[in-house]
PDB file of C-alpha atoms in Angstrom:
ATOM      1  CA  MET A   1      93.477  77.368  94.614  1.00 52.00           C
ATOM      2  CA  LYS A   2      92.814  75.803  97.836  1.00 62.00           C
ATOM      3  CA  ASN A   3      89.180  75.192  96.912  1.00 60.00           C
ATOM      4  CA  LEU A   4      90.309  73.313  93.725  1.00 58.00           C
ATOM      5  CA  GLN A   5      92.694  71.196  95.704  1.00 60.00           C
ATOM      6  CA  LYS A   6      89.966  70.251  98.238  1.00 60.00           C
ATOM      7  CA  ALA A   7      87.554  69.508  95.462  1.00 57.00           C
ATOM      8  CA  LEU A   8      90.203  67.388  93.625  1.00 54.00           C
ATOM      9  CA  LEU A   9      90.945  65.532  96.947  1.00 58.00           C
ATOM     10  CA  ALA A  10      87.158  64.849  97.403  1.00 59.00           C
ATOM     11  CA  VAL A  11      86.833  63.399  93.844  1.00 57.00           C
ATOM     12  CA  ILE A  12      89.849  61.169  94.197  1.00 60.00           C
ATOM     13  CA  ALA A  13      88.489  59.957  97.534  1.00 58.00           C
ATOM     14  CA  GLY A  14      84.992  59.434  96.233  1.00 59.00           C
ATOM     15  CA  SER A  15      86.549  57.549  93.372  1.00 55.00           C
ATOM     16  CA  VAL A  16      88.643  55.202  95.599  1.00 50.00           C
ATOM     17  CA  MET A  17      85.595  54.467  97.873  1.00 51.00           C
ATOM     18  CA  THR A  18      83.522  53.678  94.632  1.00 49.00           C
ATOM     19  CA  MET A  19      86.182  51.350  93.411  1.00 46.00           C
ATOM     20  CA  SER A  20      86.271  49.547  96.806  1.00 41.00           C
ATOM     21  CA  ALA A  21      82.488  49.069  96.683  1.00 47.00           C
ATOM     22  CA  GLN A  22      82.685  47.705  93.238  1.00 48.00           C
ATOM     23  CA  ALA A  23      85.451  45.354  94.198  1.00 44.00           C
ATOM     24  CA  ALA A  24      83.385  44.177  97.302  1.00 47.00           C
ATOM     25  CA  MET A  25      80.522  43.105  94.922  1.00 55.00           C
ATOM     26  CA  ASN A  26      82.880  40.841  92.944  1.00 59.00           C
ATOM     27  CA  TYR A  27      81.965  37.402  94.324  1.00 61.00           C
ATOM     28  CA  ALA A  28      84.655  35.195  92.544  1.00 70.00           C
ATOM     29  CA  GLY A  29      85.583  32.121  94.480  1.00 84.00           C
ATOM     30  CA  GLN A  30      82.948  32.633  97.082  1.00 90.00           C
ATOM     31  CA  PRO A  31      80.917  30.005  98.675  1.00 95.00           C
ATOM     32  CA  TYR A  32      77.351  30.654 100.070  1.00 95.00           C
ATOM     33  CA  VAL A  33      74.451  29.067 101.855  1.00 97.00           C
ATOM     34  CA  GLY A  34      70.798  30.160 102.071  1.00 96.00           C
ATOM     35  CA  ILE A  35      67.259  29.500 103.139  1.00 97.00           C
ATOM     36  CA  LYS A  36      64.219  30.079 101.089  1.00 96.00           C
ATOM     37  CA  ALA A  37      60.321  29.815 101.577  1.00 96.00           C
ATOM     38  CA  GLY A  38      57.396  30.083  99.157  1.00 95.00           C
ATOM     39  CA  LYS A  39      54.885  27.990  97.360  1.00 93.00           C
ATOM     40  CA  PHE A  40      54.832  25.029  95.198  1.00 91.00           C
ATOM     41  CA  MET A  41      52.398  25.608  92.287  1.00 89.00           C
ATOM     42  CA  VAL A  42      50.784  22.257  91.203  1.00 84.00           C
ATOM     43  CA  ASP A  43      49.125  22.270  87.901  1.00 82.00           C
ATOM     44  CA  ASP A  44      46.100  20.289  89.021  1.00 79.00           C
ATOM     45  CA  SER A  45      42.849  21.929  90.100  1.00 76.00           C
ATOM     46  CA  ASP A  46      42.026  19.266  92.642  1.00 75.00           C
ATOM     47  CA  LEU A  47      45.041  19.894  94.824  1.00 79.00           C
ATOM     48  CA  ASP A  48      45.877  22.874  96.912  1.00 82.00           C
ATOM     49  CA  ASP A  49      49.298  24.492  96.503  1.00 85.00           C
ATOM     50  CA  PRO A  50      51.529  23.516  99.424  1.00 89.00           C
ATOM     51  CA  THR A  51      53.829  25.957 101.340  1.00 91.00           C
ATOM     52  CA  ALA A  52      57.585  25.388 100.405  1.00 94.00           C
ATOM     53  CA  TYR A  53      60.678  25.664 102.467  1.00 95.00           C
ATOM     54  CA  GLY A  54      64.222  24.867 101.832  1.00 96.00           C
ATOM     55  CA  VAL A  55      67.896  25.221 102.087  1.00 97.00           C
ATOM     56  CA  TYR A  56      70.631  25.711  99.430  1.00 97.00           C
ATOM     57  CA  ALA A  57      74.403  25.993  99.064  1.00 97.00           C
ATOM     58  CA  GLY A  58      76.617  27.204  96.181  1.00 95.00           C
ATOM     59  CA  TYR A  59      79.823  28.472  94.909  1.00 95.00           C
ATOM     60  CA  ASN A  60      80.498  31.481  92.570  1.00 92.00           C
ATOM     61  CA  PHE A  61      83.469  30.565  90.411  1.00 93.00           C
ATOM     62  CA  ASP A  62      83.689  34.216  89.058  1.00 91.00           C
ATOM     63  CA  SER A  63      81.413  37.203  89.144  1.00 87.00           C
ATOM     64  CA  ASN A  64      78.969  35.538  86.832  1.00 92.00           C
ATOM     65  CA  PHE A  65      79.053  31.710  86.883  1.00 95.00           C
ATOM     66  CA  GLY A  66      78.548  29.335  89.723  1.00 95.00           C
ATOM     67  CA  ALA A  67      76.997  25.994  90.867  1.00 96.00           C
ATOM     68  CA  GLU A  68      74.194  25.454  93.359  1.00 96.00           C
ATOM     69  CA  ILE A  69      72.463  22.528  95.131  1.00 97.00           C
ATOM     70  CA  GLU A  70      69.115  22.766  96.981  1.00 96.00           C
ATOM     71  CA  TYR A  71      66.526  20.858  98.896  1.00 96.00           C
ATOM     72  CA  VAL A  72      62.946  22.203  98.930  1.00 95.00           C
ATOM     73  CA  GLY A  73      60.157  20.369 100.851  1.00 91.00           C
ATOM     74  CA  SER A  74      56.564  21.232 101.716  1.00 91.00           C
ATOM     75  CA  ASN A  75      53.989  20.868 104.365  1.00 85.00           C
ATOM     76  CA  ASP A  76      51.324  18.257 104.232  1.00 81.00           C
ATOM     77  CA  VAL A  77      48.207  19.419 102.344  1.00 79.00           C
ATOM     78  CA  ASP A  78      44.729  17.886 102.807  1.00 76.00           C
ATOM     79  CA  VAL A  79      43.052  16.627  99.666  1.00 78.00           C
ATOM     80  CA  ASP A  80      39.296  16.752  99.408  1.00 71.00           C
ATOM     81  CA  THR A  81      38.371  13.122  98.432  1.00 72.00           C
ATOM     82  CA  GLY A  82      34.568  13.824  98.434  1.00 72.00           C
ATOM     83  CA  LEU A  83      34.196  10.733 100.649  1.00 75.00           C
ATOM     84  CA  SER A  84      32.783  10.976 104.175  1.00 71.00           C
ATOM     85  CA  GLY A  85      35.460   9.327 106.460  1.00 73.00           C
ATOM     86  CA  VAL A  86      38.202   9.220 103.976  1.00 78.00           C
ATOM     87  CA  ASN A  87      40.984  11.561 104.577  1.00 79.00           C
ATOM     88  CA  ALA A  88      44.057  12.184 102.259  1.00 83.00           C
ATOM     89  CA  ASP A  89      46.962  14.448 102.111  1.00 82.00           C
ATOM     90  CA  TYR A  90      50.290  14.809 100.129  1.00 84.00           C
ATOM     91  CA  ASN A  91      53.588  16.619 100.346  1.00 85.00           C
ATOM     92  CA  LEU A  92      56.361  17.390  97.809  1.00 89.00           C
ATOM     93  CA  LYS A  93      60.101  17.439  98.108  1.00 92.00           C
ATOM     94  CA  THR A  94      62.650  18.400  95.447  1.00 93.00           C
ATOM     95  CA  TYR A  95      66.331  17.970  95.135  1.00 94.00           C
ATOM     96  CA  GLY A  96      68.373  19.900  92.649  1.00 95.00           C
ATOM     97  CA  ALA A  97      71.910  20.689  91.142  1.00 97.00           C
ATOM     98  CA  TYR A  98      72.230  23.723  88.965  1.00 97.00           C
ATOM     99  CA  GLY A  99      74.729  25.734  86.984  1.00 96.00           C
ATOM    100  CA  THR A 100      73.960  29.428  87.818  1.00 96.00           C
ATOM    101  CA  TYR A 101      74.541  32.686  85.854  1.00 96.00           C
ATOM    102  CA  ARG A 102      74.337  36.115  87.674  1.00 94.00           C
ATOM    103  CA  TYR A 103      74.268  39.490  85.942  1.00 95.00           C
ATOM    104  CA  GLN A 104      75.035  42.430  88.214  1.00 93.00           C
ATOM    105  CA  PHE A 105      73.386  45.532  87.142  1.00 94.00           C
ATOM    106  CA  PRO A 106      75.821  48.395  86.838  1.00 93.00           C
ATOM    107  CA  ASN A 107      76.010  50.814  89.747  1.00 92.00           C
ATOM    108  CA  THR A 108      73.459  49.025  91.900  1.00 93.00           C
ATOM    109  CA  ALA A 109      73.157  46.152  94.394  1.00 93.00           C
ATOM    110  CA  LEU A 110      70.622  44.591  92.215  1.00 96.00           C
ATOM    111  CA  TYR A 111      71.210  41.451  90.059  1.00 95.00           C
ATOM    112  CA  ALA A 112      69.504  38.910  87.946  1.00 97.00           C
ATOM    113  CA  LYS A 113      70.024  35.227  88.148  1.00 96.00           C
ATOM    114  CA  GLY A 114      69.441  32.171  85.997  1.00 97.00           C
ATOM    115  CA  LYS A 115      69.835  28.579  86.657  1.00 96.00           C
ATOM    116  CA  LEU A 116      69.715  25.485  84.748  1.00 96.00           C
ATOM    117  CA  GLY A 117      70.337  21.984  85.860  1.00 96.00           C
ATOM    118  CA  PHE A 118      68.820  18.703  87.061  1.00 95.00           C
ATOM    119  CA  ALA A 119      66.037  18.117  89.686  1.00 94.00           C
ATOM    120  CA  LYS A 120      64.199  15.273  91.241  1.00 92.00           C
ATOM    121  CA  ALA A 121      60.696  15.887  92.483  1.00 89.00           C
ATOM    122  CA  GLU A 122      58.906  13.412  94.802  1.00 90.00           C
ATOM    123  CA  ILE A 123      55.305  13.485  95.836  1.00 86.00           C
ATOM    124  CA  ASP A 124      54.013  11.294  98.951  1.00 87.00           C
ATOM    125  CA  VAL A 125      50.401  10.750  99.200  1.00 86.00           C
ATOM    126  CA  SER A 126      48.611   9.107 102.207  1.00 86.00           C
ATOM    127  CA  VAL A 127      44.997   8.086 102.653  1.00 87.00           C
ATOM    128  CA  ASP A 128      43.086   6.775 105.589  1.00 83.00           C
ATOM    129  CA  ASN A 129      39.611   6.086 106.713  1.00 79.00           C
ATOM    130  CA  VAL A 130      37.562   5.741 109.789  1.00 66.00           C
ATOM    131  CA  LEU A 131      37.810   1.995 109.965  1.00 77.00           C
ATOM    132  CA  GLY A 132      41.550   2.318 110.325  1.00 76.00           C
ATOM    133  CA  TYR A 133      42.627   1.361 106.831  1.00 82.00           C
ATOM    134  CA  SER A 134      45.405   3.425 105.355  1.00 83.00           C
ATOM    135  CA  ALA A 135      47.447   3.387 102.186  1.00 86.00           C
ATOM    136  CA  SER A 136      50.417   5.526 101.093  1.00 84.00           C
ATOM    137  CA  SER A 137      52.106   5.908  97.716  1.00 85.00           C
ATOM    138  CA  SER A 138      55.178   7.778  96.280  1.00 85.00           C
ATOM    139  CA  GLU A 139      56.060   8.915  92.893  1.00 85.00           C
ATOM    140  CA  SER A 140      59.011  10.752  91.589  1.00 86.00           C
ATOM    141  CA  ASP A 141      60.021  12.694  88.324  1.00 87.00           C
ATOM    142  CA  SER A 142      63.664  13.589  87.394  1.00 90.00           C
ATOM    143  CA  GLY A 143      64.648  15.759  84.566  1.00 92.00           C
ATOM    144  CA  VAL A 144      65.908  19.163  83.385  1.00 94.00           C
ATOM    145  CA  ALA A 145      64.947  22.041  85.767  1.00 94.00           C
ATOM    146  CA  GLY A 146      65.727  25.834  85.883  1.00 95.00           C
ATOM    147  CA  GLY A 147      64.746  29.118  87.082  1.00 95.00           C
ATOM    148  CA  ILE A 148      64.946  32.826  86.902  1.00 97.00           C
ATOM    149  CA  GLY A 149      65.117  35.464  89.674  1.00 96.00           C
ATOM    150  CA  LEU A 150      66.107  38.841  90.976  1.00 97.00           C
ATOM    151  CA  GLY A 151      68.458  39.454  93.925  1.00 96.00           C
ATOM    152  CA  TYR A 152      69.595  42.445  96.059  1.00 96.00           C
ATOM    153  CA  ASN A 153      73.047  42.426  97.835  1.00 94.00           C
ATOM    154  CA  PHE A 154      72.675  44.366 101.134  1.00 95.00           C
ATOM    155  CA  ASN A 155      76.399  44.035 101.625  1.00 93.00           C
ATOM    156  CA  PRO A 156      79.228  41.733 100.328  1.00 89.00           C
ATOM    157  CA  ASN A 157      78.005  38.881 102.608  1.00 92.00           C
ATOM    158  CA  VAL A 158      74.173  39.182 102.824  1.00 95.00           C
ATOM    159  CA  SER A 159      71.738  39.123  99.974  1.00 95.00           C
ATOM    160  CA  VAL A 160      68.016  38.259  99.282  1.00 97.00           C
ATOM    161  CA  GLU A 161      66.652  36.525  96.153  1.00 96.00           C
ATOM    162  CA  ALA A 162      63.148  35.942  94.664  1.00 97.00           C
ATOM    163  CA  GLU A 163      62.885  33.058  92.271  1.00 96.00           C
ATOM    164  CA  TYR A 164      60.618  31.416  89.869  1.00 96.00           C
ATOM    165  CA  ASP A 165      61.525  27.812  89.111  1.00 94.00           C
ATOM    166  CA  TYR A 166      60.321  25.039  86.795  1.00 93.00           C
ATOM    167  CA  VAL A 167      60.973  21.802  88.917  1.00 88.00           C
ATOM    168  CA  ALA A 168      59.178  19.187  87.018  1.00 84.00           C
ATOM    169  CA  GLU A 169      56.120  18.608  84.701  1.00 82.00           C
ATOM    170  CA  ASP A 170      53.240  20.099  86.375  1.00 84.00           C
ATOM    171  CA  VAL A 171      55.220  21.603  89.252  1.00 87.00           C
ATOM    172  CA  THR A 172      56.760  25.166  89.514  1.00 91.00           C
ATOM    173  CA  LEU A 173      58.006  26.929  92.639  1.00 93.00           C
ATOM    174  CA  LEU A 174      57.991  30.476  93.709  1.00 94.00           C
ATOM    175  CA  THR A 175      60.279  31.618  96.465  1.00 96.00           C
ATOM    176  CA  ILE A 176      61.958  34.179  98.435  1.00 97.00           C
ATOM    177  CA  GLY A 177      65.286  33.511 100.129  1.00 96.00           C
ATOM    178  CA  ALA A 178      68.255  34.984 102.063  1.00 96.00           C
ATOM    179  CA  GLN A 179      71.853  33.952 101.609  1.00 95.00           C
ATOM    180  CA  TYR A 180      75.119  34.384 103.424  1.00 96.00           C
ATOM    181  CA  LYS A 181      78.223  34.477 101.504  1.00 92.00           C
ATOM    182  CA  PHE A 182      81.670  33.392 103.173  1.00 91.00           C
TER     183      PHE A 182
END
């Protein structure tokens, strides 16, 4: 009889701890900030893909739906002009605002994420030559953007995410990031 009581107490204690862990993974009404790094993938065989780095912030309205804003920039990437004495480089910047949806896989810390919204992508190009002449140009493209990803919650406040985003025509983004939830 005592063994049965001990087993029953162990089951109840385990159930209470499991409920606490599940409640801790409910991120309703929770703001967060994060950093990310990765690679812009430019659909142009003449251009190398630049390294991307960025910051983002968001708010989870409930355990599934939220909103997020982000800025992602790149390093300067050299462009092979094919001309001796002429140097060129470019960089990319994106700004976005998204609605997000998260699906928490049952009984795990793993989740899937989708986002859809609006983004602006800017490309800055500069050219100079050995004679000291230089020129620069900037173009931008705005429109619908979105992405998909997978994330892992290490605890109720810290997680990592891997994302693939469509930013603009001919520009996609692959990143891994870390976020802190308040």
